[in-house]
PDB file of C-alpha atoms and ligand atoms in Angstrom:
ATOM      1  CA  MET T   1     106.771  61.556-104.576  1.00  0.00           C
ATOM      2  CA  GLU T   2     109.951  59.528-102.278  1.00  0.00           C
ATOM      3  CA  ILE T   3     108.208  59.398 -98.563  1.00  0.00           C
ATOM      4  CA  LEU T   4     110.355  58.392 -96.196  1.00  0.00           C
ATOM      5  CA  LEU T   5     108.873  56.434 -92.372  1.00  0.00           C
ATOM      6  CA  VAL T   6     111.510  56.940 -90.193  1.00  0.00           C
ATOM      7  CA  ALA T   7     110.303  55.865 -86.066  1.00  0.00           C
ATOM      8  CA  ALA T   8     112.492  54.848 -83.834  1.00  0.00           C
ATOM      9  CA  THR T   9     111.348  51.211 -83.698  1.00  0.00           C
ATOM     10  CA  ASN T  10     109.681  48.928 -85.979  1.00  0.00           C
ATOM     11  CA  PHE T  11     106.940  47.155 -82.723  1.00  0.00           C
ATOM     12  CA  GLU T  12     105.425  50.925 -82.781  1.00  0.00           C
ATOM     13  CA  ILE T  13     104.588  51.142 -86.418  1.00  0.00           C
ATOM     14  CA  GLN T  14     104.343  47.412 -86.974  1.00  0.00           C
ATOM     15  CA  PRO T  15     101.126  48.102 -88.174  1.00  0.00           C
ATOM     16  CA  THR T  16     101.533  50.155 -91.229  1.00  0.00           C
ATOM     17  CA  ILE T  17     104.952  48.263 -92.172  1.00  0.00           C
ATOM     18  CA  ASN T  18     102.629  45.288 -93.309  1.00  0.00           C
ATOM     19  CA  TYR T  19      99.985  47.656 -94.040  1.00  0.00           C
ATOM     20  CA  LEU T  20     102.559  48.894 -97.254  1.00  0.00           C
ATOM     21  CA  ALA T  21     104.461  45.099 -97.686  1.00  0.00           C
ATOM     22  CA  GLU T  22     101.297  44.521 -98.976  1.00  0.00           C
ATOM     23  CA  ARG T  23     101.017  47.272-101.570  1.00  0.00           C
ATOM     24  CA  ASP T  24     104.731  47.052-102.837  1.00  0.00           C
ATOM     25  CA  CYS T  25     104.993  50.750-100.189  1.00  0.00           C
ATOM     26  CA  ILE T  26     103.305  52.462-103.269  1.00  0.00           C
ATOM     27  CA  ILE T  27     100.319  54.312-102.493  1.00  0.00           C
ATOM     28  CA  GLY T  28      98.714  56.574-105.902  1.00  0.00           C
ATOM     29  CA  ASN T  29     102.487  58.297-107.111  1.00  0.00           C
ATOM     30  CA  ASN T  30     103.892  57.862-103.587  1.00  0.00           C
ATOM     31  CA  HIS T  31     106.733  54.721-102.890  1.00  0.00           C
ATOM     32  CA  PHE T  32     107.447  54.378 -99.390  1.00  0.00           C
ATOM     33  CA  GLU T  33     110.878  54.036 -97.648  1.00  0.00           C
ATOM     34  CA  ILE T  34     110.483  52.811 -93.562  1.00  0.00           C
ATOM     35  CA  LEU T  35     113.278  53.870 -91.259  1.00  0.00           C
ATOM     36  CA  ASN T  36     114.287  52.902 -87.703  1.00  0.00           C
ATOM     37  CA  THR T  37     116.268  54.797 -86.085  1.00  0.00           C
ATOM     38  CA  GLY T  38     116.771  53.487 -83.049  1.00  0.00           C
ATOM     39  CA  VAL T  39     116.503  55.243 -79.632  1.00  0.00           C
ATOM     40  CA  GLY T  40     117.180  58.195 -79.280  1.00  0.00           C
ATOM     41  CA  SER T  41     118.900  61.373 -80.925  1.00  0.00           C
ATOM     42  CA  MET T  42     122.454  59.781 -81.557  1.00  0.00           C
ATOM     43  CA  SER T  43     121.306  57.423 -83.784  1.00  0.00           C
ATOM     44  CA  THR T  44     118.013  58.952 -85.658  1.00  0.00           C
ATOM     45  CA  THR T  45     120.346  61.772 -86.804  1.00  0.00           C
ATOM     46  CA  TYR T  46     122.885  59.457 -88.086  1.00  0.00           C
ATOM     47  CA  TRP T  47     120.287  56.541 -90.043  1.00  0.00           C
ATOM     48  CA  LEU T  48     118.142  59.996 -91.444  1.00  0.00           C
ATOM     49  CA  THR T  49     120.796  61.734 -92.481  1.00  0.00           C
ATOM     50  CA  LYS T  50     122.180  58.434 -93.965  1.00  0.00           C
ATOM     51  CA  ALA T  51     118.991  57.756 -95.746  1.00  0.00           C
ATOM     52  CA  ILE T  52     118.749  61.535 -97.031  1.00  0.00           C
ATOM     53  CA  ASP T  53     121.971  60.696 -98.676  1.00  0.00           C
ATOM     54  CA  LYS T  54     120.714  57.695-100.318  1.00  0.00           C
ATOM     55  CA  GLN T  55     117.661  59.034-101.801  1.00  0.00           C
ATOM     56  CA  ARG T  56     116.421  62.114-101.189  1.00  0.00           C
ATOM     57  CA  PRO T  57     112.404  61.706 -99.282  1.00  0.00           C
ATOM     58  CA  HIS T  58     109.771  64.588-100.637  1.00  0.00           C
ATOM     59  CA  LEU T  59     108.632  64.343 -97.827  1.00  0.00           C
ATOM     60  CA  MET T  60     109.818  63.157 -94.130  1.00  0.00           C
ATOM     61  CA  ILE T  61     107.297  61.311 -91.703  1.00  0.00           C
ATOM     62  CA  GLN T  62     108.385  60.247 -87.817  1.00  0.00           C
ATOM     63  CA  ALA T  63     106.051  58.359 -85.850  1.00  0.00           C
ATOM     64  CA  GLY T  64     106.318  56.869 -82.185  1.00  0.00           C
ATOM     65  CA  ILE T  65     104.723  57.378 -79.137  1.00  0.00           C
ATOM     66  CA  GLY T  66     105.401  59.817 -76.286  1.00  0.00           C
ATOM     67  CA  GLY T  67     104.904  60.691 -72.989  1.00  0.00           C
ATOM     68  CA  SER T  68     102.481  63.325 -72.105  1.00  0.00           C
ATOM     69  CA  TYR T  69     103.773  66.574 -69.542  1.00  0.00           C
ATOM     70  CA  ARG T  70      99.335  67.523 -69.256  1.00  0.00           C
ATOM     71  CA  ALA T  71      96.255  65.879 -68.257  1.00  0.00           C
ATOM     72  CA  ASN T  72      94.064  67.016 -71.089  1.00  0.00           C
ATOM     73  CA  TYR T  73      96.541  64.886 -73.086  1.00  0.00           C
ATOM     74  CA  PRO T  74      95.700  61.514 -71.703  1.00  0.00           C
ATOM     75  CA  PRO T  75      97.434  58.167 -72.617  1.00  0.00           C
ATOM     76  CA  GLY T  76      95.485  57.125 -75.425  1.00  0.00           C
ATOM     77  CA  SER T  77      95.780  60.977 -77.016  1.00  0.00           C
ATOM     78  CA  LEU T  78      97.035  61.630 -80.513  1.00  0.00           C
ATOM     79  CA  VAL T  79      98.813  64.900 -81.477  1.00  0.00           C
ATOM     80  CA  LEU T  80     101.233  66.640 -84.234  1.00  0.00           C
ATOM     81  CA  ILE T  81     104.462  68.225 -83.465  1.00  0.00           C
ATOM     82  CA  LYS T  82     104.492  71.868 -84.069  1.00  0.00           C
ATOM     83  CA  ASP T  83     108.095  72.766 -82.276  1.00  0.00           C
ATOM     84  CA  GLU T  84     110.584  70.958 -80.749  1.00  0.00           C
ATOM     85  CA  VAL T  85     113.339  71.725 -77.723  1.00  0.00           C
ATOM     86  CA  THR T  86     116.091  69.754 -76.943  1.00  0.00           C
ATOM     87  CA  GLY T  87     115.604  69.087 -72.583  1.00  0.00           C
ATOM     88  CA  ASP T  88     119.095  68.498 -71.843  1.00  0.00           C
ATOM     89  CA  LEU T  89     121.498  70.072 -73.903  1.00  0.00           C
ATOM     90  CA  GLY T  90     122.647  72.532 -71.003  1.00  0.00           C
ATOM     91  CA  VAL T  91     123.697  72.693 -68.268  1.00  0.00           C
ATOM     92  CA  GLU T  92     122.004  71.844 -64.228  1.00  0.00           C
ATOM     93  CA  GLU T  93     122.725  74.260 -62.011  1.00  0.00           C
ATOM     94  CA  ASN T  94     121.392  75.663 -58.363  1.00  0.00           C
ATOM     95  CA  ASN T  95     117.880  73.899 -59.455  1.00  0.00           C
ATOM     96  CA  GLU T  96     118.108  75.630 -62.354  1.00  0.00           C
ATOM     97  CA  PHE T  97     118.818  74.118 -65.683  1.00  0.00           C
ATOM     98  CA  LYS T  98     120.571  76.406 -68.434  1.00  0.00           C
ATOM     99  CA  ASP T  99     120.358  75.504 -72.176  1.00  0.00           C
ATOM    100  CA  ILE T 100     123.441  76.098 -74.539  1.00  0.00           C
ATOM    101  CA  PHE T 101     121.648  79.576 -75.651  1.00  0.00           C
ATOM    102  CA  ASP T 102     121.071  80.886 -72.019  1.00  0.00           C
ATOM    103  CA  MET T 103     124.851  79.339 -71.218  1.00  0.00           C
ATOM    104  CA  GLY T 104     125.439  81.943 -74.307  1.00  0.00           C
ATOM    105  CA  LEU T 105     128.413  79.003 -75.971  1.00  0.00           C
ATOM    106  CA  PRO T 106     129.099  79.251 -79.331  1.00  0.00           C
ATOM    107  CA  GLN T 107     125.948  77.923 -81.080  1.00  0.00           C
ATOM    108  CA  ILE T 108     125.187  77.721 -85.223  1.00  0.00           C
ATOM    109  CA  THR T 109     121.835  79.662 -84.674  1.00  0.00           C
ATOM    110  CA  ASP T 110     120.619  77.656 -88.033  1.00  0.00           C
ATOM    111  CA  PRO T 111     117.823  75.786 -87.710  1.00  0.00           C
ATOM    112  CA  TYR T 112     116.381  77.212 -84.529  1.00  0.00           C
ATOM    113  CA  THR T 113     113.931  79.808 -84.228  1.00  0.00           C
ATOM    114  CA  GLY T 114     115.447  81.299 -80.493  1.00  0.00           C
ATOM    115  CA  LYS T 115     115.179  77.851 -78.950  1.00  0.00           C
ATOM    116  CA  HIS T 116     112.732  76.049 -80.765  1.00  0.00           C
ATOM    117  CA  LEU T 117     113.272  74.025 -83.906  1.00  0.00           C
ATOM    118  CA  GLU T 118     109.788  74.788 -85.135  1.00  0.00           C
ATOM    119  CA  ASN T 119     107.774  73.188 -88.504  1.00  0.00           C
ATOM    120  CA  LYS T 120     106.802  75.726 -90.512  1.00  0.00           C
ATOM    121  CA  HIS T 121     104.408  73.887 -92.567  1.00  0.00           C
ATOM    122  CA  THR T 122     102.205  74.664 -91.083  1.00  0.00           C
ATOM    123  CA  GLU T 123      99.509  73.804 -94.058  1.00  0.00           C
ATOM    124  CA  LEU T 124     101.049  70.103 -94.176  1.00  0.00           C
ATOM    125  CA  LEU T 125      99.651  70.007 -90.264  1.00  0.00           C
ATOM    126  CA  GLN T 126      97.029  71.425 -90.760  1.00  0.00           C
ATOM    127  CA  GLN T 127      95.096  69.062 -92.770  1.00  0.00           C
ATOM    128  CA  TYR T 128      94.405  66.523 -89.937  1.00  0.00           C
ATOM    129  CA  ASN T 129      92.768  67.968 -87.709  1.00  0.00           C
ATOM    130  CA  LEU T 130      94.524  66.817 -84.565  1.00  0.00           C
ATOM    131  CA  PRO T 131      96.318  68.826 -81.739  1.00  0.00           C
ATOM    132  CA  LEU T 132      99.789  70.704 -82.673  1.00  0.00           C
ATOM    133  CA  VAL T 133     101.658  70.902 -80.129  1.00  0.00           C
ATOM    134  CA  LYS T 134     104.952  71.331 -78.918  1.00  0.00           C
ATOM    135  CA  SER T 135     107.690  69.102 -77.637  1.00  0.00           C
ATOM    136  CA  VAL T 136     110.464  68.158 -75.669  1.00  0.00           C
ATOM    137  CA  THR T 137     113.006  65.921 -76.717  1.00  0.00           C
ATOM    138  CA  ILE T 138     115.457  64.712 -74.056  1.00  0.00           C
ATOM    139  CA  ASN T 139     117.789  61.675 -73.251  1.00  0.00           C
ATOM    140  CA  GLU T 140     117.333  60.002 -70.040  1.00  0.00           C
ATOM    141  CA  ILE T 141     113.335  59.823 -69.620  1.00  0.00           C
ATOM    142  CA  THR T 142     112.235  62.563 -67.556  1.00  0.00           C
ATOM    143  CA  THR T 143     111.317  60.881 -64.333  1.00  0.00           C
ATOM    144  CA  ARG T 144     111.774  62.923 -61.117  1.00  0.00           C
ATOM    145  CA  PRO T 145     108.819  65.026 -60.114  1.00  0.00           C
ATOM    146  CA  ALA T 146     111.676  68.049 -59.395  1.00  0.00           C
ATOM    147  CA  ARG T 147     113.241  67.921 -63.680  1.00  0.00           C
ATOM    148  CA  ILE T 148     109.444  67.756 -65.116  1.00  0.00           C
ATOM    149  CA  GLU T 149     108.676  70.679 -63.129  1.00  0.00           C
ATOM    150  CA  GLN T 150     112.079  72.246 -64.333  1.00  0.00           C
ATOM    151  CA  LEU T 151     110.796  71.658 -68.195  1.00  0.00           C
ATOM    152  CA  GLN T 152     107.649  71.883 -67.528  1.00  0.00           C
ATOM    153  CA  GLN T 153     108.060  75.973 -66.361  1.00  0.00           C
ATOM    154  CA  LYS T 154     110.887  77.001 -69.265  1.00  0.00           C
ATOM    155  CA  TYR T 155     109.550  75.435 -71.983  1.00  0.00           C
ATOM    156  CA  GLN T 156     105.790  74.571 -71.698  1.00  0.00           C
ATOM    157  CA  PRO T 157     105.645  71.289 -73.281  1.00  0.00           C
ATOM    158  CA  VAL T 158     102.810  68.695 -73.803  1.00  0.00           C
ATOM    159  CA  VAL T 159     105.155  65.653 -74.696  1.00  0.00           C
ATOM    160  CA  GLU T 160     108.501  64.382 -74.456  1.00  0.00           C
ATOM    161  CA  SER T 161     110.748  61.907 -76.664  1.00  0.00           C
ATOM    162  CA  MET T 162     113.439  60.813 -77.559  1.00  0.00           C
ATOM    163  CA  GLU T 163     113.800  61.134 -81.185  1.00  0.00           C
ATOM    164  CA  GLY T 164     111.819  64.642 -82.254  1.00  0.00           C
ATOM    165  CA  ALA T 165     114.330  66.809 -81.673  1.00  0.00           C
ATOM    166  CA  ALA T 166     116.954  65.459 -84.001  1.00  0.00           C
ATOM    167  CA  PHE T 167     114.434  64.535 -86.546  1.00  0.00           C
ATOM    168  CA  HIS T 168     112.996  68.481 -87.133  1.00  0.00           C
ATOM    169  CA  TYR T 169     116.704  69.635 -87.030  1.00  0.00           C
ATOM    170  CA  VAL T 170     118.288  67.107 -89.480  1.00  0.00           C
ATOM    171  CA  ALA T 171     114.468  67.793 -91.512  1.00  0.00           C
ATOM    172  CA  LEU T 172     115.284  71.417 -90.739  1.00  0.00           C
ATOM    173  CA  LEU T 173     118.967  71.557 -92.818  1.00  0.00           C
ATOM    174  CA  GLU T 174     118.379  69.946 -94.960  1.00  0.00           C
ATOM    175  CA  LYS T 175     115.174  71.897 -95.694  1.00  0.00           C
ATOM    176  CA  ILE T 176     112.572  68.667 -96.188  1.00  0.00           C
ATOM    177  CA  PRO T 177     108.874  69.141 -95.532  1.00  0.00           C
ATOM    178  CA  PHE T 178     108.268  66.248 -92.173  1.00  0.00           C
ATOM    179  CA  ILE T 179     105.702  65.322 -90.467  1.00  0.00           C
ATOM    180  CA  GLN T 180     105.931  64.622 -86.865  1.00  0.00           C
ATOM    181  CA  LEU T 181     102.561  62.273 -84.905  1.00  0.00           C
ATOM    182  CA  ARG T 182     103.186  60.856 -81.562  1.00  0.00           C
ATOM    183  CA  ALA T 183     100.695  58.799 -79.389  1.00  0.00           C
ATOM    184  CA  ILE T 184     100.374  58.961 -75.393  1.00  0.00           C
ATOM    185  CA  SER T 185     101.168  55.854 -73.929  1.00  0.00           C
ATOM    186  CA  ASN T 186     102.382  57.469 -70.622  1.00  0.00           C
ATOM    187  CA  MET T 187     102.843  60.698 -68.520  1.00  0.00           C
ATOM    188  CA  VAL T 188     106.038  61.701 -67.812  1.00  0.00           C
ATOM    189  CA  GLY T 189     107.475  60.517 -65.336  1.00  0.00           C
ATOM    190  CA  GLU T 190     104.207  57.798 -64.037  1.00  0.00           C
ATOM    191  CA  ARG T 191     106.389  54.465 -62.931  1.00  0.00           C
ATOM    192  CA  ASP T 192     103.324  52.571 -62.496  1.00  0.00           C
ATOM    193  CA  LYS T 193     103.377  50.776 -65.822  1.00  0.00           C
ATOM    194  CA  SER T 194      99.535  49.380 -65.342  1.00  0.00           C
ATOM    195  CA  LYS T 195      98.548  53.064 -65.888  1.00  0.00           C
ATOM    196  CA  TRP T 196     100.569  53.231 -69.297  1.00  0.00           C
ATOM    197  CA  LYS T 197      98.427  52.610 -72.526  1.00  0.00           C
ATOM    198  CA  MET T 198     101.270  51.213 -75.362  1.00  0.00           C
ATOM    199  CA  LYS T 199      99.167  49.096 -76.681  1.00  0.00           C
ATOM    200  CA  GLU T 200      96.310  51.324 -77.374  1.00  0.00           C
ATOM    201  CA  ALA T 201      99.008  54.184 -78.471  1.00  0.00           C
ATOM    202  CA  ILE T 202     100.725  51.891 -81.386  1.00  0.00           C
ATOM    203  CA  GLN T 203      96.878  50.526 -82.532  1.00  0.00           C
ATOM    204  CA  LEU T 204      96.030  54.317 -82.818  1.00  0.00           C
ATOM    205  CA  LEU T 205      99.318  55.585 -83.856  1.00  0.00           C
ATOM    206  CA  ASN T 206      98.657  53.338 -86.908  1.00  0.00           C
ATOM    207  CA  GLU T 207      95.528  54.267 -87.413  1.00  0.00           C
ATOM    208  CA  GLN T 208      96.175  57.771 -88.436  1.00  0.00           C
ATOM    209  CA  LEU T 209      99.283  57.076 -89.878  1.00  0.00           C
ATOM    210  CA  ILE T 210      97.923  54.487 -91.813  1.00  0.00           C
ATOM    211  CA  LYS T 211      94.658  56.717 -93.066  1.00  0.00           C
ATOM    212  CA  MET T 212      98.060  59.610 -94.052  1.00  0.00           C
ATOM    213  CA  VAL T 213      99.865  56.772 -95.892  1.00  0.00           C
ATOM    214  CA  SER T 214      96.533  55.635 -97.965  1.00  0.00           C
ATOM    215  CA  SER T 215      95.870  59.969 -98.433  1.00  0.00           C
ATOM    216  CA  GLN T 216      96.974  62.885-100.804  1.00  0.00           C
ATOM    217  CA  PHE T 217      99.396  65.333 -98.945  1.00  0.00           C
ATOM    218  CA  PHE T 218      98.019  68.504 -99.422  1.00  0.00           C
ATOM    219  CA  GLY T 219     100.030  71.631 -99.123  1.00  0.00           C
ATOM    220  CA  LEU T 220     102.641  70.158-100.425  1.00  0.00           C
TER     221      LEU T 220
HETATM  222  O1  LIG M 301     111.252  51.723 -68.784  1.00  0.00           O
HETATM  223  C1  LIG M 301     110.713  52.778 -69.138  1.00  0.00           C
HETATM  224  O2  LIG M 301     110.825  53.476 -67.899  1.00  0.00           O
HETATM  225  C2  LIG M 301     110.085  53.803 -70.183  1.00  0.00           C
HETATM  226  C3  LIG M 301     109.455  54.976 -70.227  1.00  0.00           C
HETATM  227  C4  LIG M 301     109.381  55.294 -71.265  1.00  0.00           C
HETATM  228  C5  LIG M 301     109.635  54.864 -72.564  1.00  0.00           C
HETATM  229  C6  LIG M 301     109.940  53.217 -72.459  1.00  0.00           C
HETATM  230  C7  LIG M 301     109.724  52.797 -73.866  1.00  0.00           C
HETATM  231  O3  LIG M 301     110.406  51.650 -73.418  1.00  0.00           O
HETATM  232  C8  LIG M 301     109.617  53.681 -75.280  1.00  0.00           C
HETATM  233  C9  LIG M 301     110.845  54.523 -75.612  1.00  0.00           C
HETATM  234  C10 LIG M 301     110.463  55.496 -76.808  1.00  0.00           C
HETATM  235  O4  LIG M 301     108.892  55.452 -76.919  1.00  0.00           O
HETATM  236  C11 LIG M 301     109.459  57.322 -76.296  1.00  0.00           C
HETATM  237  N1  LIG M 301     108.491  57.667 -75.243  1.00  0.00           N
HETATM  238  C12 LIG M 301     107.943  57.102 -74.451  1.00  0.00           C
HETATM  239  N2  LIG M 301     107.080  57.556 -73.763  1.00  0.00           N
HETATM  240  C13 LIG M 301     108.585  58.335 -73.272  1.00  0.00           C
HETATM  241  C14 LIG M 301     108.249  58.807 -72.375  1.00  0.00           C
HETATM  242  O5  LIG M 301     107.751  59.984 -71.049  1.00  0.00           O
HETATM  243  N3  LIG M 301     109.549  60.450 -72.106  1.00  0.00           N
HETATM  244  C15 LIG M 301     110.244  59.611 -73.216  1.00  0.00           C
HETATM  245  N4  LIG M 301     110.458  59.084 -75.195  1.00  0.00           N
HETATM  246  C16 LIG M 301     109.261  58.517 -74.094  1.00  0.00           C
HETATM  247  C17 LIG M 301     110.916  57.570 -76.422  1.00  0.00           C
HETATM  248  O6  LIG M 301     110.547  58.377 -77.585  1.00  0.00           O
HETATM  249  C18 LIG M 301     111.040  56.191 -77.135  1.00  0.00           C
HETATM  250  O7  LIG M 301     111.777  56.240 -78.135  1.00  0.00           O
HETATM  251  C19 LIG M 301     110.355  52.726 -71.287  1.00  0.00           C
END
């Protein structure tokens, strides 16, 4: 099976890159390609689509760190993303955020389920015994308390990232099975970086990722 491993930065998945390199990117019957998309939805969409065009994978895994909206998912937690929403595609009006669906803009419905970019490969996700949660993707990292409240009220996200929705969007349109793995590095809005767990999150992320790439992908 051809598997595309996707991350915003090599920094986040360097231990897994090293692990795969030591095995010539082949484990069992699986061959791995690594794609560094850069930070953000725009570059993720471009580089991911280009990589798929060049060599269509059977499975794609996106791995990265993310912010948490929930005290019960503190820095150092590990989650899989079941649902994605885009948190800043719309308009802020009268202290309310209206997304493109609320605005009634002419919008292509495919590949959305309502407003969600949902990973329907439940059997693939469930094999890891990790929480399956909802994530919001933004272009500008959320810091204002009012904005945090707005996004929480509207979408009830657990995680925030800058690339997840773009990854789900491309994978769903291309009909390629996918997994998005996130390790929580910070609470959303926390500006005191001494409270972040970037190093711990990256270590946890890669421990799980190495387990994943070394195992079978049941459900495919
Ligand atoms: O300097 C900052 O204020 C800052 C805040 C959050 C993350 C960073 C990074 O350098 C990492 C960007 C990278 O990590 C993902 N990420 C991590 N935490 C969050 C978050 O709270 N909200 C959104 N994205 C986050 C993101 O996917 C980027 O790829 C710097």
